Amino acid sequence: MIHDGKSRKLPFDPAEAIAHLKACDPKLGALIDKVGEFKLRLDAAPSPFESLLESILYQQLHGKAAATIHRRVREFFHGDPTPQQLLETPDGPLRAAGVSGNKIKAMRDLAAKTLDGTVPTHKAILKMPDADIVERLTEVRGIGPWTVEMLLIFRMGRPDVLPVTDYGVRKGFALTFQRLPKNRPIEASDLPKPDVLFRRGQKWRPFRSVASWYLWRACDLAQKTPPAGRAVAEDC
């Protein structure tokens, strides 16, 4: 879905979320003070089908390459394709746009599961709890829990999502809550296990999405202003 320059209002009060997080977790509160304003902005709301189609096209690719393929697909269809259009389109034009064979299979499965109702409509998904959305959407080939969690946070603005397997969130947690070696870059062994992150995250309910956003920003701070003696952290 191409960003149209507009943004939607969040379905929760960021000021309330930040006040709650500061009160329940002073260490997280210190990070919030360093980062400043909560700046998550929601794009114009696409359907679950359009969001997941974009996610499939972007998987395992650098942003610029993925954006080029996404643009080519949209140019071929003169906009975002419908599920029926995807099912009726042969592989050739999609391969010519740069879409791999595995991604074509995933796109067709997404289209079929949208038509049969497994993937809900935009109107229906708004009424569903987070867990049900994850369960339904991960039935699509190539769509895992992390992809759905990103949709919940960045497309739907759900306030209480904690992606415990996300590298950036885990790294931000390590930078914020753990004592790390000062003489080398952060390694995979330094990152918290998902269950450690989950347990700490119980404090942050019902605003774990906001906490996650600030943990991602902790990575940005480490890159821009690394403490003396510490190497700049790699990209999250």
Coordinates of N, CA and C in Angstrom, one line a residue, residues 81-158:
P81 N -3.8 -5.0 -6.7 CA -4.7 -6.0 -7.3 C -5.8 -6.5 -6.3
T82 N -6.8 -7.0 -6.9 CA -7.9 -7.7 -6.1 C -7.5 -9.2 -5.9
P83 N -8.0 -9.9 -4.9 CA -7.7 -11.3 -4.8 C -8.0 -12.1 -6.1
Q84 N -9.1 -11.8 -6.7 CA -9.5 -12.5 -7.9 C -8.5 -12.2 -9.1
Q85 N -8.1 -11.0 -9.2 CA -7.1 -10.6 -10.2 C -5.8 -11.4 -10.0
L86 N -5.3 -11.5 -8.8 CA -4.1 -12.3 -8.5 C -4.3 -13.8 -8.9
L87 N -5.4 -14.3 -8.6 CA -5.6 -15.7 -8.9 C -5.7 -16.0 -10.4
E88 N -6.2 -15.0 -11.2 CA -6.3 -15.1 -12.6 C -5.1 -14.7 -13.4
T89 N -4.1 -14.2 -12.7 CA -2.9 -13.7 -13.4 C -1.8 -14.8 -13.5
P90 N -1.3 -15.1 -14.7 CA -0.3 -16.2 -14.8 C 1.0 -15.7 -14.1
D91 N 1.9 -16.7 -13.9 CA 3.1 -16.4 -13.2 C 4.0 -15.4 -13.9
G92 N 4.0 -15.4 -15.3 CA 4.9 -14.7 -16.1 C 5.0 -13.2 -15.7
P93 N 3.9 -12.4 -15.7 CA 4.0 -11.0 -15.4 C 4.6 -10.7 -14.0
L94 N 4.2 -11.6 -13.0 CA 4.7 -11.4 -11.6 C 6.2 -11.7 -11.6
R95 N 6.6 -12.8 -12.3 CA 8.1 -13.0 -12.3 C 8.8 -11.9 -13.0
A96 N 8.2 -11.3 -14.0 CA 8.9 -10.2 -14.7 C 9.0 -9.0 -13.8
A97 N 8.1 -8.9 -12.8 CA 8.2 -7.8 -11.9 C 9.2 -8.0 -10.8
G98 N 9.7 -9.3 -10.7 CA 10.7 -9.6 -9.8 C 10.3 -10.4 -8.6
V99 N 9.0 -10.9 -8.7 CA 8.5 -11.7 -7.6 C 9.0 -13.2 -7.7
S100 N 9.5 -13.7 -6.6 CA 10.0 -15.1 -6.7 C 8.8 -16.1 -6.7
G101 N 9.2 -17.4 -7.1 CA 8.2 -18.4 -7.2 C 7.5 -18.7 -5.8
N102 N 8.3 -18.7 -4.7 CA 7.7 -18.9 -3.4 C 6.7 -17.8 -3.0
K103 N 7.1 -16.6 -3.4 CA 6.2 -15.5 -3.0 C 5.0 -15.5 -3.9
I104 N 5.1 -15.9 -5.1 CA 3.9 -16.0 -5.9 C 2.9 -17.0 -5.3
K105 N 3.4 -18.1 -4.8 CA 2.6 -19.1 -4.2 C 1.9 -18.5 -2.9
A106 N 2.7 -17.8 -2.2 CA 2.2 -17.1 -1.0 C 1.1 -16.1 -1.3
M107 N 1.3 -15.4 -2.4 CA 0.3 -14.4 -2.8 C -1.0 -15.0 -3.3
R108 N -0.9 -16.1 -3.9 CA -2.1 -16.8 -4.4 C -2.8 -17.5 -3.2
D109 N -2.1 -18.0 -2.2 CA -2.7 -18.5 -1.0 C -3.4 -17.4 -0.3
L110 N -2.8 -16.2 -0.2 CA -3.4 -15.1 0.5 C -4.7 -14.7 -0.3
A111 N -4.7 -14.7 -1.6 CA -5.9 -14.3 -2.4 C -7.0 -15.3 -2.1
A112 N -6.6 -16.6 -2.2 CA -7.6 -17.7 -2.0 C -8.2 -17.6 -0.6
K113 N -7.4 -17.4 0.4 CA -7.9 -17.3 1.8 C -8.7 -16.0 2.1
T114 N -8.4 -15.0 1.3 CA -9.3 -13.8 1.4 C -10.6 -14.1 0.8
L115 N -10.7 -14.7 -0.3 CA -12.0 -15.0 -1.0 C -12.8 -16.0 -0.2
D116 N -12.2 -16.9 0.5 CA -13.0 -17.9 1.3 C -13.3 -17.4 2.7
G117 N -12.8 -16.2 3.1 CA -13.2 -15.6 4.4 C -12.2 -15.9 5.5
T118 N -11.1 -16.7 5.2 CA -10.1 -16.9 6.3 C -9.5 -15.6 6.7
V119 N -9.1 -14.8 5.7 CA -8.5 -13.5 5.9 C -9.8 -12.6 6.0
P120 N -10.0 -11.9 7.1 CA -11.2 -11.1 7.3 C -11.1 -9.8 6.5
T121 N -12.3 -9.2 6.3 CA -12.3 -7.9 5.6 C -11.8 -6.8 6.6
H122 N -11.6 -5.6 6.1 CA -11.2 -4.5 7.0 C -12.2 -4.3 8.0
K123 N -13.5 -4.3 7.7 CA -14.5 -4.0 8.6 C -14.6 -5.1 9.7
A124 N -14.4 -6.3 9.3 CA -14.5 -7.4 10.3 C -13.3 -7.4 11.2
I125 N -12.1 -7.2 10.7 CA -10.9 -7.3 11.5 C -10.9 -6.3 12.6
L126 N -11.5 -5.1 12.4 CA -11.5 -4.1 13.4 C -12.2 -4.5 14.7
K127 N -13.1 -5.5 14.6 CA -13.9 -6.0 15.8 C -13.2 -7.2 16.4
M128 N -12.1 -7.7 15.9 CA -11.5 -9.0 16.3 C -10.5 -8.7 17.4
P129 N -10.3 -9.6 18.4 CA -9.2 -9.4 19.4 C -7.9 -9.8 18.7
D130 N -6.8 -9.3 19.3 CA -5.5 -9.5 18.7 C -5.2 -11.0 18.5
A131 N -5.4 -11.8 19.5 CA -5.1 -13.2 19.4 C -5.8 -13.9 18.2
D132 N -7.1 -13.5 18.0 CA -7.8 -14.1 16.9 C -7.3 -13.7 15.6
I133 N -6.8 -12.4 15.5 CA -6.3 -11.9 14.2 C -5.0 -12.7 13.9
V134 N -4.1 -12.9 14.9 CA -2.9 -13.7 14.7 C -3.2 -15.1 14.3
E135 N -4.2 -15.7 14.9 CA -4.5 -17.1 14.6 C -5.0 -17.2 13.1
R136 N -5.9 -16.3 12.7 CA -6.5 -16.3 11.4 C -5.4 -16.0 10.3
L137 N -4.7 -15.0 10.5 CA -3.8 -14.5 9.4 C -2.6 -15.4 9.2
T138 N -2.1 -16.1 10.3 CA -1.0 -17.0 10.2 C -1.4 -18.3 9.5
E139 N -2.6 -18.5 9.1 CA -3.0 -19.6 8.2 C -2.5 -19.4 6.8
V140 N -2.2 -18.2 6.5 CA -1.7 -17.9 5.1 C -0.3 -18.3 4.9
R141 N 0.0 -18.9 3.8 CA 1.4 -19.4 3.5 C 2.3 -18.2 3.6
G142 N 3.4 -18.3 4.3 CA 4.5 -17.3 4.4 C 4.2 -16.2 5.4
I143 N 3.1 -16.3 6.1 CA 2.8 -15.2 7.1 C 2.9 -15.8 8.5
G144 N 3.9 -15.3 9.3 CA 4.1 -15.8 10.6 C 3.6 -14.7 11.7
P145 N 3.7 -15.1 12.9 CA 3.2 -14.2 14.0 C 3.8 -12.8 13.9
W146 N 5.2 -12.7 13.6 CA 5.8 -11.4 13.6 C 5.2 -10.5 12.6
T147 N 4.9 -11.0 11.4 CA 4.3 -10.2 10.4 C 2.9 -9.6 10.8
V148 N 2.1 -10.5 11.5 CA 0.8 -10.0 12.0 C 1.0 -9.0 13.1
E149 N 2.0 -9.2 13.9 CA 2.2 -8.2 15.0 C 2.6 -6.9 14.5
M150 N 3.4 -6.8 13.4 CA 3.7 -5.5 12.8 C 2.4 -4.9 12.2
L151 N 1.6 -5.7 11.6 CA 0.3 -5.2 11.1 C -0.5 -4.6 12.2
L152 N -0.6 -5.3 13.4 CA -1.4 -4.8 14.5 C -0.9 -3.5 15.0
I153 N 0.4 -3.4 15.1 CA 1.0 -2.1 15.7 C 1.0 -1.0 14.7
F154 N 1.5 -1.2 13.5 CA 1.7 -0.1 12.5 C 0.6 0.2 11.6
R155 N -0.3 -0.8 11.4 CA -1.4 -0.5 10.5 C -2.7 -0.3 11.3
M156 N -2.9 -1.1 12.4 CA -4.1 -1.0 13.1 C -4.0 -0.1 14.4
G157 N -2.8 0.1 14.8 CA -2.6 0.9 16.0 C -3.1 0.2 17.3
R158 N -3.0 -1.1 17.3 CA -3.4 -1.8 18.6 C -2.4 -1.5 19.7

